[in-house]
Coordinates of C-alpha atoms and ligand atoms in Angstrom, one line a residue:
X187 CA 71.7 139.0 97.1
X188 CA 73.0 135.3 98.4
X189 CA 72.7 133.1 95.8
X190 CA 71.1 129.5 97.4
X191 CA 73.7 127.0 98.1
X192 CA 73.2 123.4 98.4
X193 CA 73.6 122.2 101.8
X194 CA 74.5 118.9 100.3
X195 CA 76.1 117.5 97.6
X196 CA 74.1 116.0 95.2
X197 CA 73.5 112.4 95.2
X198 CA 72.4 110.3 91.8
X199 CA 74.4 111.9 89.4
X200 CA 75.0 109.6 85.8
X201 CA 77.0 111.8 83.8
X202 CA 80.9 111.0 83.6
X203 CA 83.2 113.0 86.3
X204 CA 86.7 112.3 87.5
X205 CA 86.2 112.8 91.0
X206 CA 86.3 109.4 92.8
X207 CA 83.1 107.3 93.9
X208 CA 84.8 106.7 97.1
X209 CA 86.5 109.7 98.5
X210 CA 87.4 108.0 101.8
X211 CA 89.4 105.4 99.4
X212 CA 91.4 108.3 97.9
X213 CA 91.9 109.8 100.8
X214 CA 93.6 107.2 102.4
X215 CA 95.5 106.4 99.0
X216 CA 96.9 110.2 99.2
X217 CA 98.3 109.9 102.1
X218 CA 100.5 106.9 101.2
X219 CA 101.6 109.0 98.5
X220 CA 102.6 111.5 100.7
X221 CA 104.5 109.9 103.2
X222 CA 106.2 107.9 100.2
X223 CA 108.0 111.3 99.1
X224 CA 108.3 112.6 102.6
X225 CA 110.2 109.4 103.1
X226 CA 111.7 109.5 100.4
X227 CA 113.6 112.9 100.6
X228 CA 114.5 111.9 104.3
X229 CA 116.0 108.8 103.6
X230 CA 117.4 110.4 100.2
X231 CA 121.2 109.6 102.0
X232 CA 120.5 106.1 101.9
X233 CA 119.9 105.8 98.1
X234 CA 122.3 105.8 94.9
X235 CA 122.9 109.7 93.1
X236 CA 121.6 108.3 89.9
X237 CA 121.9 105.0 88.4
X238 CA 121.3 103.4 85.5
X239 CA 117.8 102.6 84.0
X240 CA 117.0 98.7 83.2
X241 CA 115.6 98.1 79.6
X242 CA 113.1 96.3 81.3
X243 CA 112.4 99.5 82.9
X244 CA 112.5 101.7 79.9
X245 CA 110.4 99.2 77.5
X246 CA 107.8 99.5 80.4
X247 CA 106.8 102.7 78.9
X248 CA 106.7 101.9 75.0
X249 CA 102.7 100.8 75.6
X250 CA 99.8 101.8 73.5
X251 CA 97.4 104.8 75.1
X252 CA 95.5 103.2 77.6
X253 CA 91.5 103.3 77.3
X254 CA 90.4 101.4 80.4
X255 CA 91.4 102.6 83.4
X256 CA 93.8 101.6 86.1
X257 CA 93.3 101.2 89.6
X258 CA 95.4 104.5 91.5
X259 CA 96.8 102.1 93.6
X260 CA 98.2 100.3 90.6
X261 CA 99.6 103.8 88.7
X262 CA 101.5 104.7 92.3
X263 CA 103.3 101.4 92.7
X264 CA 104.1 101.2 88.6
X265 CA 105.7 105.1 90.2
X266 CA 107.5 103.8 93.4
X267 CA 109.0 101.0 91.2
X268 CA 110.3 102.3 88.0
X269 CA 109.7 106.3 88.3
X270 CA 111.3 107.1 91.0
X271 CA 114.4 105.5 91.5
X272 CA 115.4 106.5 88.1
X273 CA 115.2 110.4 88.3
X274 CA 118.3 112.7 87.5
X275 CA 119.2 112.6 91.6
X276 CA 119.3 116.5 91.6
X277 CA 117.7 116.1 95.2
X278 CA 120.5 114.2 96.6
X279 CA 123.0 115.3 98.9
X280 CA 125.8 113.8 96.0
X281 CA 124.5 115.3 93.0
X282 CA 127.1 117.9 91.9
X283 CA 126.4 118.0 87.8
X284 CA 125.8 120.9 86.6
X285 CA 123.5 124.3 88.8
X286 CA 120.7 122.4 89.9
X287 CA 118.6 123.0 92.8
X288 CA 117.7 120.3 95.8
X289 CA 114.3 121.2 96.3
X290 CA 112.5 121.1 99.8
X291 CA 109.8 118.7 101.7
X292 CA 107.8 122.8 101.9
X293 CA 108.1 123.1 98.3
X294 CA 106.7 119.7 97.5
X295 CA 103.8 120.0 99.2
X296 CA 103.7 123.4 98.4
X297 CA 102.9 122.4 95.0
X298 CA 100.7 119.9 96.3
X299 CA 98.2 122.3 97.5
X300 CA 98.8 125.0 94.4
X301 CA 97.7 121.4 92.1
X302 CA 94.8 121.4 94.4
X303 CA 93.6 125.1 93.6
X304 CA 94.7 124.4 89.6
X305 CA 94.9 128.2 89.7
X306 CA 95.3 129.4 85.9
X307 CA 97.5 132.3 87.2
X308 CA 97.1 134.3 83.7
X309 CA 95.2 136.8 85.2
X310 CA 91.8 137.6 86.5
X311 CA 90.5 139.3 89.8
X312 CA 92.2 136.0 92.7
X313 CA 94.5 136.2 95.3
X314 CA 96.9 133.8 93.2
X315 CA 97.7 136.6 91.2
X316 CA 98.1 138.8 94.3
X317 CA 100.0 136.3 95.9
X318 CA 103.0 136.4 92.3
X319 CA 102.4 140.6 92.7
X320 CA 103.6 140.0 96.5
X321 CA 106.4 137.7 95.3
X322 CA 106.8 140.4 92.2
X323 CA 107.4 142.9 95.0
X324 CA 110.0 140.7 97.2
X325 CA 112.0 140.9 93.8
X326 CA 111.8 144.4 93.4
X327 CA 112.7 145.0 97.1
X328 CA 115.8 142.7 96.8
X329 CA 117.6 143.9 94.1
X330 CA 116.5 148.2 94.8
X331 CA 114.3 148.2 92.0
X332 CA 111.1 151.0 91.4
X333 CA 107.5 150.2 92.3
X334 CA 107.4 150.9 88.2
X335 CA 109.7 147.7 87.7
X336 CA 107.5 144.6 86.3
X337 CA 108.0 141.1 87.6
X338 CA 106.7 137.6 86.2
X339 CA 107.5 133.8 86.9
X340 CA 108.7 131.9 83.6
X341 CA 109.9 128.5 83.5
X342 CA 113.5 129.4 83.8
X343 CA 115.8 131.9 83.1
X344 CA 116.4 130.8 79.8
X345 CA 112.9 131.9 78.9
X346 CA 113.4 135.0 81.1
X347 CA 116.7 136.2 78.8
X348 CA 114.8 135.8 76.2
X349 CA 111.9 138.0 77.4
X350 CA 114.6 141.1 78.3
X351 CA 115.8 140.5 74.5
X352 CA 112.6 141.0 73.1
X353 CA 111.6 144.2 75.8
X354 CA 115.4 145.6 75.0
X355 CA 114.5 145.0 71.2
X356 CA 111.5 147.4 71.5
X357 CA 113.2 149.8 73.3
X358 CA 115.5 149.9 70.5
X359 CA 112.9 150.1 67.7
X360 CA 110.0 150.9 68.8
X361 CA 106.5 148.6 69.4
X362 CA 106.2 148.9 65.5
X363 CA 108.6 146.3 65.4
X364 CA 105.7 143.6 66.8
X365 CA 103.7 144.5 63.5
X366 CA 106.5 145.2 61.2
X367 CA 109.4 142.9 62.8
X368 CA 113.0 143.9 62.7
X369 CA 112.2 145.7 59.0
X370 CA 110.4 148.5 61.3
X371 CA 113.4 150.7 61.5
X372 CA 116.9 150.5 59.3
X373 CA 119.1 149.9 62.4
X374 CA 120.9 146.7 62.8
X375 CA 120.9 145.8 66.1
X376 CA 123.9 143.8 68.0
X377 CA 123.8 142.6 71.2
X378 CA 127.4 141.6 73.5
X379 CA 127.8 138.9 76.1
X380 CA 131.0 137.4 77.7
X381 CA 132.3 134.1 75.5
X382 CA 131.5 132.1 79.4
X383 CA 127.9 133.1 79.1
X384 CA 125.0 130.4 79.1
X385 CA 124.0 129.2 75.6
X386 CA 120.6 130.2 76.1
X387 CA 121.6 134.0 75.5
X388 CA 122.7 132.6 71.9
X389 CA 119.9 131.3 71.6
X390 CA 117.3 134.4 73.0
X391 CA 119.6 136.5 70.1
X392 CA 118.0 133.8 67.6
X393 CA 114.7 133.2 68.6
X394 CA 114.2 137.3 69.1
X395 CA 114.7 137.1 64.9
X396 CA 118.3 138.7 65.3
X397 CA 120.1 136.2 64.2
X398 CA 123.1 134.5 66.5
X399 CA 125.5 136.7 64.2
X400 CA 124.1 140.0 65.8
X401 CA 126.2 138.6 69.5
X402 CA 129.5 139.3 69.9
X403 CA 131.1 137.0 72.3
X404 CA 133.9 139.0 74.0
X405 CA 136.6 137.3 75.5
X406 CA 136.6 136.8 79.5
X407 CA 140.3 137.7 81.2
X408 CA 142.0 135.2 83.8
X409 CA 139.3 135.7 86.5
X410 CA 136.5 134.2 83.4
X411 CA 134.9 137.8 83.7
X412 CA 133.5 139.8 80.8
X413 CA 136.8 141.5 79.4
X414 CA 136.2 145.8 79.9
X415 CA 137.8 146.4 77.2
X416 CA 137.3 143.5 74.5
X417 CA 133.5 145.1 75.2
X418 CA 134.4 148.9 74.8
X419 CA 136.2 148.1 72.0
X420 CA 133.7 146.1 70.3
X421 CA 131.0 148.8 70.5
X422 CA 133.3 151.3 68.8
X423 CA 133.8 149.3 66.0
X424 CA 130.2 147.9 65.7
X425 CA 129.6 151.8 65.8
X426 CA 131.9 152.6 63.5
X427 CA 130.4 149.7 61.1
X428 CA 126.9 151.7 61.2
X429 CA 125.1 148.7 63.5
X430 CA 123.6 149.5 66.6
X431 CA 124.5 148.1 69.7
X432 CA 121.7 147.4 72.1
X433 CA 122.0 144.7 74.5
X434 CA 124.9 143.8 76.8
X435 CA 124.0 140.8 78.6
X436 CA 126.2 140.3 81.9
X437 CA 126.6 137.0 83.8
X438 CA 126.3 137.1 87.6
X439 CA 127.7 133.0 88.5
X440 CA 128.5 131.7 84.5
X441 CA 127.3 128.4 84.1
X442 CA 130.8 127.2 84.2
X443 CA 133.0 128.8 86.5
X444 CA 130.9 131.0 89.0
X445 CA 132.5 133.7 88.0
X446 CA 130.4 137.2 88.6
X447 CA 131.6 139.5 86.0
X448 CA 131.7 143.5 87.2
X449 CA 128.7 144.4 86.9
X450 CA 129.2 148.0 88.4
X451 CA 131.9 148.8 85.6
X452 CA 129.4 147.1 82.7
X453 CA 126.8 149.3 84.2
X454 CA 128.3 152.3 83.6
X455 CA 129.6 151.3 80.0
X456 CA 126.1 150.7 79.4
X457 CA 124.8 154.2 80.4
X458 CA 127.5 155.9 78.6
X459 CA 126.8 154.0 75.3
X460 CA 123.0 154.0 76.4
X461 CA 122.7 150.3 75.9
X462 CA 120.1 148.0 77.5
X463 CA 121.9 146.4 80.4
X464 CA 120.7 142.7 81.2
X465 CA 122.1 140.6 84.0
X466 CA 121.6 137.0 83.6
X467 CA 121.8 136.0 87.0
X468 CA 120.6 132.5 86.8
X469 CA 121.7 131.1 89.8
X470 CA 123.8 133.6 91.1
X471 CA 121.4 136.7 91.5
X472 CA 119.8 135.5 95.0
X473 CA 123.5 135.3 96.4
X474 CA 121.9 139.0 97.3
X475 CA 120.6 136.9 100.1
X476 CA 124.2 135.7 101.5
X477 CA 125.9 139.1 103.4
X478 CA 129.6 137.9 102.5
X479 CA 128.8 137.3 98.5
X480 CA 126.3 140.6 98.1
X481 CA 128.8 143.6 98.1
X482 CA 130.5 141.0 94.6
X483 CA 126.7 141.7 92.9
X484 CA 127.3 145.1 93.5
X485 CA 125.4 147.2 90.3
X486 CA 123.1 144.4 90.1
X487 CA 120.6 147.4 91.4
X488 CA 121.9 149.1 88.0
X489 CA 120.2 146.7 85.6
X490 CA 117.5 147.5 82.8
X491 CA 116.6 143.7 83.7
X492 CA 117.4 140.6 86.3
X493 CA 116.9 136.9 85.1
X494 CA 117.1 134.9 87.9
X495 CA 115.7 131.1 88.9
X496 CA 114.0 130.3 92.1
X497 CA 114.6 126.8 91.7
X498 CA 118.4 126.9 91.5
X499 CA 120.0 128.7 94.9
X500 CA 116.4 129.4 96.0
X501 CA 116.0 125.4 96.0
X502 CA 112.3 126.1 94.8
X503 CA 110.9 123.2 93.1
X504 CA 111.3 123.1 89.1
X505 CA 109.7 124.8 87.6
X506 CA 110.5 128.9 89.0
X507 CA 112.3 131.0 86.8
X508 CA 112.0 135.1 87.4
X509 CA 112.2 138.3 85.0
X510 CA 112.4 141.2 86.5
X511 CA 112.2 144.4 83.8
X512 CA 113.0 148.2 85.7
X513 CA 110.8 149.8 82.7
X514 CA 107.3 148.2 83.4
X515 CA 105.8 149.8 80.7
X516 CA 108.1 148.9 77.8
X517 CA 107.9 145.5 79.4
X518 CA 103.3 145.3 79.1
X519 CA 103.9 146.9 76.2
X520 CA 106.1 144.4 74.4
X521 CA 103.6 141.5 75.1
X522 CA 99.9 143.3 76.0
X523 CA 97.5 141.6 73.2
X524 CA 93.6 143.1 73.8
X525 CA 91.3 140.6 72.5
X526 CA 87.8 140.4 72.6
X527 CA 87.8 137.0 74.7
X528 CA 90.2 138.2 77.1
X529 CA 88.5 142.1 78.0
X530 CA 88.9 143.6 81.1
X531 CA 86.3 144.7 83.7
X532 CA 86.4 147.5 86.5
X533 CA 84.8 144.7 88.7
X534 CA 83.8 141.3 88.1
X535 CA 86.1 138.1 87.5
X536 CA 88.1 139.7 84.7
X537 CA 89.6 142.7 87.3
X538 CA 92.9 143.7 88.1
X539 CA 94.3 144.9 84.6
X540 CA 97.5 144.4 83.7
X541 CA 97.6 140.8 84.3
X542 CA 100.6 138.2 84.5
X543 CA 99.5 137.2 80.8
X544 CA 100.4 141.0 79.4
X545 CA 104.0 140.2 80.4
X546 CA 105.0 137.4 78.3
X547 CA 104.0 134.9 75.6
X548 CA 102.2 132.5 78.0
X549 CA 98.2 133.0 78.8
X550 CA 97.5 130.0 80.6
X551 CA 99.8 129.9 83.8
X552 CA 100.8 127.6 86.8
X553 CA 100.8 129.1 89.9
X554 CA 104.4 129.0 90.4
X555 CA 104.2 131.9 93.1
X556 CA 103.2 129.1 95.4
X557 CA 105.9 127.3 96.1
X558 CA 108.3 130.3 95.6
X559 CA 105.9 132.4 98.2
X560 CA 105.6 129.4 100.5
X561 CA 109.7 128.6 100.5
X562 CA 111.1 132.3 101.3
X563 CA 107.9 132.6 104.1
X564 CA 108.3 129.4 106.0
X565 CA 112.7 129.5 105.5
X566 CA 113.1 133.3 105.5
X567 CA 115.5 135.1 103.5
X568 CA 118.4 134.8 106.4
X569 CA 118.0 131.1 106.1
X570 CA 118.6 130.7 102.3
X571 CA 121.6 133.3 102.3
X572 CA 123.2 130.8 104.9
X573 CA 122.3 127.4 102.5
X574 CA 124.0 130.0 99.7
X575 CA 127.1 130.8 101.4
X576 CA 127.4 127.5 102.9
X577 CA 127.4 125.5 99.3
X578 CA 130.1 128.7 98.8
X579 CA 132.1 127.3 102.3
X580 CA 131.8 123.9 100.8
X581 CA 133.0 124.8 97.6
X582 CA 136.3 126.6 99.5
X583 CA 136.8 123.3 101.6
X584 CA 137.0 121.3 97.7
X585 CA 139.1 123.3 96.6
X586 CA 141.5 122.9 99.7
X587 CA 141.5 119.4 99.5
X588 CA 142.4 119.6 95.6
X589 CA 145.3 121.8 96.4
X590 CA 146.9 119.3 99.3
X591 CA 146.2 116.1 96.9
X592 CA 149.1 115.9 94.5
X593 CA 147.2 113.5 92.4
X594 CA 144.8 116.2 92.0
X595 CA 145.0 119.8 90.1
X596 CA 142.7 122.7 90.2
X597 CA 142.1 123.8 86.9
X598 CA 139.7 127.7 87.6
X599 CA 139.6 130.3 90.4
X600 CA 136.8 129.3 92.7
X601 CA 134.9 132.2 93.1
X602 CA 132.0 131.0 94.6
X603 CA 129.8 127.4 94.5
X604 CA 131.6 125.6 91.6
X605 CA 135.4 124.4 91.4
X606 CA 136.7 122.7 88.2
X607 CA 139.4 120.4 88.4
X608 CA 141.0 117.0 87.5
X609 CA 143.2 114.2 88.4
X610 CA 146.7 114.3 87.7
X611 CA 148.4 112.0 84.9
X612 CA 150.4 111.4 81.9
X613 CA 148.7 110.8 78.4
X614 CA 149.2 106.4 78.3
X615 CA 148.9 104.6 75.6
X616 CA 145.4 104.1 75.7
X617 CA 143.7 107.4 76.7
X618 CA 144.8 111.2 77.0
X619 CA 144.0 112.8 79.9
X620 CA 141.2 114.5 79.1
X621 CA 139.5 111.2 78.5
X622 CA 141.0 109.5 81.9
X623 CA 138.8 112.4 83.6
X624 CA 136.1 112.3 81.5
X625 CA 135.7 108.7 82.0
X626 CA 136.3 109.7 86.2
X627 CA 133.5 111.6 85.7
X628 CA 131.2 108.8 83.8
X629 CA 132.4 106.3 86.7
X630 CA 131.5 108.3 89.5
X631 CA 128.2 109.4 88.3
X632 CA 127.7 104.9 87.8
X633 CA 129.0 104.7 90.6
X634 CA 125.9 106.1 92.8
X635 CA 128.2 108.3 95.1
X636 CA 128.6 111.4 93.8
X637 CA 127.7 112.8 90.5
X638 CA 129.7 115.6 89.2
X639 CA 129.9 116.4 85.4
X640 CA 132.0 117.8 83.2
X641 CA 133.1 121.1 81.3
X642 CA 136.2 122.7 79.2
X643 CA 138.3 125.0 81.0
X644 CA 140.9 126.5 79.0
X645 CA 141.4 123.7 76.4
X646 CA 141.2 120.7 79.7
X647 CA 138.1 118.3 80.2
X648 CA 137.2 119.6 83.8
X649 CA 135.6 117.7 86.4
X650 CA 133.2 120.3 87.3
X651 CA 131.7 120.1 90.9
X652 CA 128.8 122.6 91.1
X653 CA 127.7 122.6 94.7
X654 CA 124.1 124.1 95.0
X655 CA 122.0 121.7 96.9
X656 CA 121.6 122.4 100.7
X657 CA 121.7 119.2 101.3
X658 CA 125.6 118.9 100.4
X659 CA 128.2 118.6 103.5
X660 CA 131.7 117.7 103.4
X661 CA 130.9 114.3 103.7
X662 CA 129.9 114.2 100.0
X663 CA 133.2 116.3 99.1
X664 CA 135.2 113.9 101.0
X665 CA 133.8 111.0 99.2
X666 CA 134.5 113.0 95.9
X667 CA 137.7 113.0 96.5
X668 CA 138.4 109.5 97.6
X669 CA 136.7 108.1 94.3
X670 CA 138.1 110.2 92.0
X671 CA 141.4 109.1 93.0
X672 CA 140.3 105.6 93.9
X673 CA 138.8 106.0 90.1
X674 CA 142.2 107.7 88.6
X675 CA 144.2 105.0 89.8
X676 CA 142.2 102.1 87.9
X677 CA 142.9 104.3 84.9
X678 CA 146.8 104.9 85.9
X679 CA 147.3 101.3 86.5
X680 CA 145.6 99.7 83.7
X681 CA 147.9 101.9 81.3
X682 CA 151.2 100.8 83.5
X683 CA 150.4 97.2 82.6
Ligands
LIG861 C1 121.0 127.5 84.5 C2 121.4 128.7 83.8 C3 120.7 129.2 82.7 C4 119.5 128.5 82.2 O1 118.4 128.6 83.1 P1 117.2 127.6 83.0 O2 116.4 127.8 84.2 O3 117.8 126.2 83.0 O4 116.5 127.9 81.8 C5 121.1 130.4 82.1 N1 122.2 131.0 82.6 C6 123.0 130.5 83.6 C7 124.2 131.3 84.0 C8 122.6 129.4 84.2 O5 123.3 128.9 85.3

């Protein structure tokens, strides 16, 4: 039967709706908007990395909540004038601080249109749950996993690591353990990562209700990878202790370094000791993309489960993190919740059981498969491995140009995007050296031109250059290199007087 529809819209309605009385205004006023971020990620070059935010900026936004209402018009240009030149940078061609992604002009509007839908992408019978079960699939297909392997979006991978500890943790104890907690079963679980893995696997251990004691950190060798047999060793005496070793958590690009530790060789510790094996491949799973970097991921295919972000290497807009589990079932079954509110029908609206929501702890979901879906479609797979090798190419060209600059010292193997180094000099009277580079750092991020940031390699402040955005050329590595030393000198001179 066709329902009647109305041929117009309604006319004379009182009651309060946001929708605007003048559509024709709004439209107009969108597409300002628009063209403002199109131009402003095309003349991005033209603008400062980051600077510094006024206090008359800031104390712009200590006001009250606002009852009467602003003019749109009004609300964009409070935007263009004190929002938006005062964001982190991470879309700039300069910005080098820490693994962020650059973001595209597809994604952006990508997201425009998934904000138009307002898709709730928990679940139910729509094609924006289809559409993340496509992207689900791309995953799967990527990294050689079963049809039986279960995908979701998260925010990032630090909520993805913590998914994989909770799946791991029922495979060790059972689903009892979501009524009973860690008291269902007398084992005491411990979990192993490398000392160079990301903090968030700390912190997965602790919000899992393990406890941060229950990770061994093992010690990395000289290449910053997971030390064979610091791990091995571990498990025999965590064994021989009566605990239970359940989780190894391997880093494919640490946070640090960008070092990939061997996965292949963890893999088959993990079988032998028949241990969950997790990869926390943040940003440097998709390098399955780049030809030249893939065969270093090899017995990434090997893992019990993948965390990866979209909107790191992928350059997806924020938010697109990715959990991929191999064991689908122990992966619904650590989450599924059946209430009455939420049943499921064999037809209807509420179709299509399992849903995104039986995979994790959020119900109500963005539809982050947008953007992701939109991004590898329109770019293509080929295209992305080229951006990731070439941030790899750009990161070999650094390091080159730190090894012919005696002022200049590299200070970690470059294994693939990120270099670590410093600038060259004695301890004066005023400042050690670790301070002269950290205050290098502080001075080129001020400065507008690049923005690196720091880390501790081995004892020494680094200046740590992550190159991930596409944007990147050597233009903004030369110009690294010309004001750090333009920056280091400053530093050596003022202690020389
Ligand atoms: C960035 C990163 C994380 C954290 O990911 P988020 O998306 O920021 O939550 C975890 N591990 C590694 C190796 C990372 O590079």
């Amino acid at each position: 039967m066709q329902p009647e529809i109305l041929a117009e819209v309604p006319t004379g309605l009182t009651k309060a709706t946001l929708d605007p009385a003048d559509w024709t205004e709004l439209r107009a006023q969108s597409h300002l908007m628009l063209d403002d971020m199109l131009n402003y990620i095309e003349d991005i070059r033209t603008r400062p990395v980051w600077q510094p935010i006024p206090q008359s900026v800031r104390s712009t936004f200590h006001e009250g909540v606002p009852a009467q209402p602003t003019a749109l018009t009004e609300v964009h240009e409070i935007f263009m004038q004190n929002i938006l030149p005062y964001s982190a940078g991470n879309i700039h061609p300069g910005f080098m601080g820490w693994v962020q992604g650059g973001g595209t002009p597809v994604g952006m509007v990508a997201e425009m249109l998934a904000a138009g839908l307002n898709a709730n992408v928990g679940g139910r019978d729509q094609m924006p749950v289809e559409l993340e079960k496509q992207v689900v699939q791309w995953v799967r297909e990527l990294f050689d996993f079963p049809e039986t392997a279960s995908g979701l979006f998260v925010t990032g991978t630090s909520m993805a690591n913590l998914i994989s500890v909770l799946v791991a943790r029922t495979s060790a104890l059972g689903v009892k353990v979501r009524e009973k907690g860690l008291t269902a079963s007398d084992k005491r679980l411990v979990a192993y990562t490398s000392s160079g893995a990301h903090g968030c696997i700390a912190q997965a251990i602790d919000l899992s209700g393990l406890g941060t004691h229950a990770l061994r950190l093992i010690p990395m060798n000289d290449d910053f990878q997971m030390n064979l047999n610091a791990l091995q060793h571990a498990i025999v005496e965590d064994r021989a202790a009566g605990l239970t070793p359940f989780f190894i958590a391997a880093t494919a690009g640490t946070v640090d370094v960008g070092a990939i530790d061997n996965l292949d060789a963890i893999a088959d510790i993990a079988q032998k000791e028949k241990i969950w094996f997790h990869i926390d491949g943040a940003y440097g799973a998709l390098a399955i993309l780049a030809p030249e970097i893939a065969p270093r991921l090899t017995g990434i295919q090997r893992a019990d489960s993948i965390a990866f972000d979209f909107h790191k290497w992928g350059q997806v807009p924020y938010d697109a993190g990715f959990i991929l589990i191999r064991d689908g079932k122990l992966h619904h079954d650590t989450f599924a919740a059946p209430s009455s509110y939420l049943r499921r029908e064999t037809r209807g609206m509420a179709a299509g059981s399992p849903w995104p929501c039986d995979f994790g702890p959020d119900l109500s979901r963005g539809f982050r498969a947008l953007k992701t879906w939109f991004t590898i479609k329109v770019y293509g797979t080929d295209k992305i491995g080229s951006v990731i090798s070439d941030t790899c190419k750009l990161a070999q060209y650094l390091k080159k140009c730190v090894e012919i600059n005696s002022s200049l010292e590299l200070l970690a193997p470059v294994s693939l995007n990120i270099v670590c180094f410093r600038f060259r000099c004695n301890n004066s009277d005023l400042m050690n050296i670790d301070e002269i580079n950290a205050n290098i750092v502080l001075d080129l991020q001020e400065s507008g031109i690049v923005a690196p940031s720091t880390t501790t390699i081995n004892g020494c402040l680094a200046i740590r250059a992550a190159i991930v955005n596409h944007r990147t050329s050597t233009y903004e590595i030369d110009a690294l290199i010309k004001a750090t030393i333009d920056f280091g000198e400053v530093y050596l001179n003022r202690s020389h007087e």
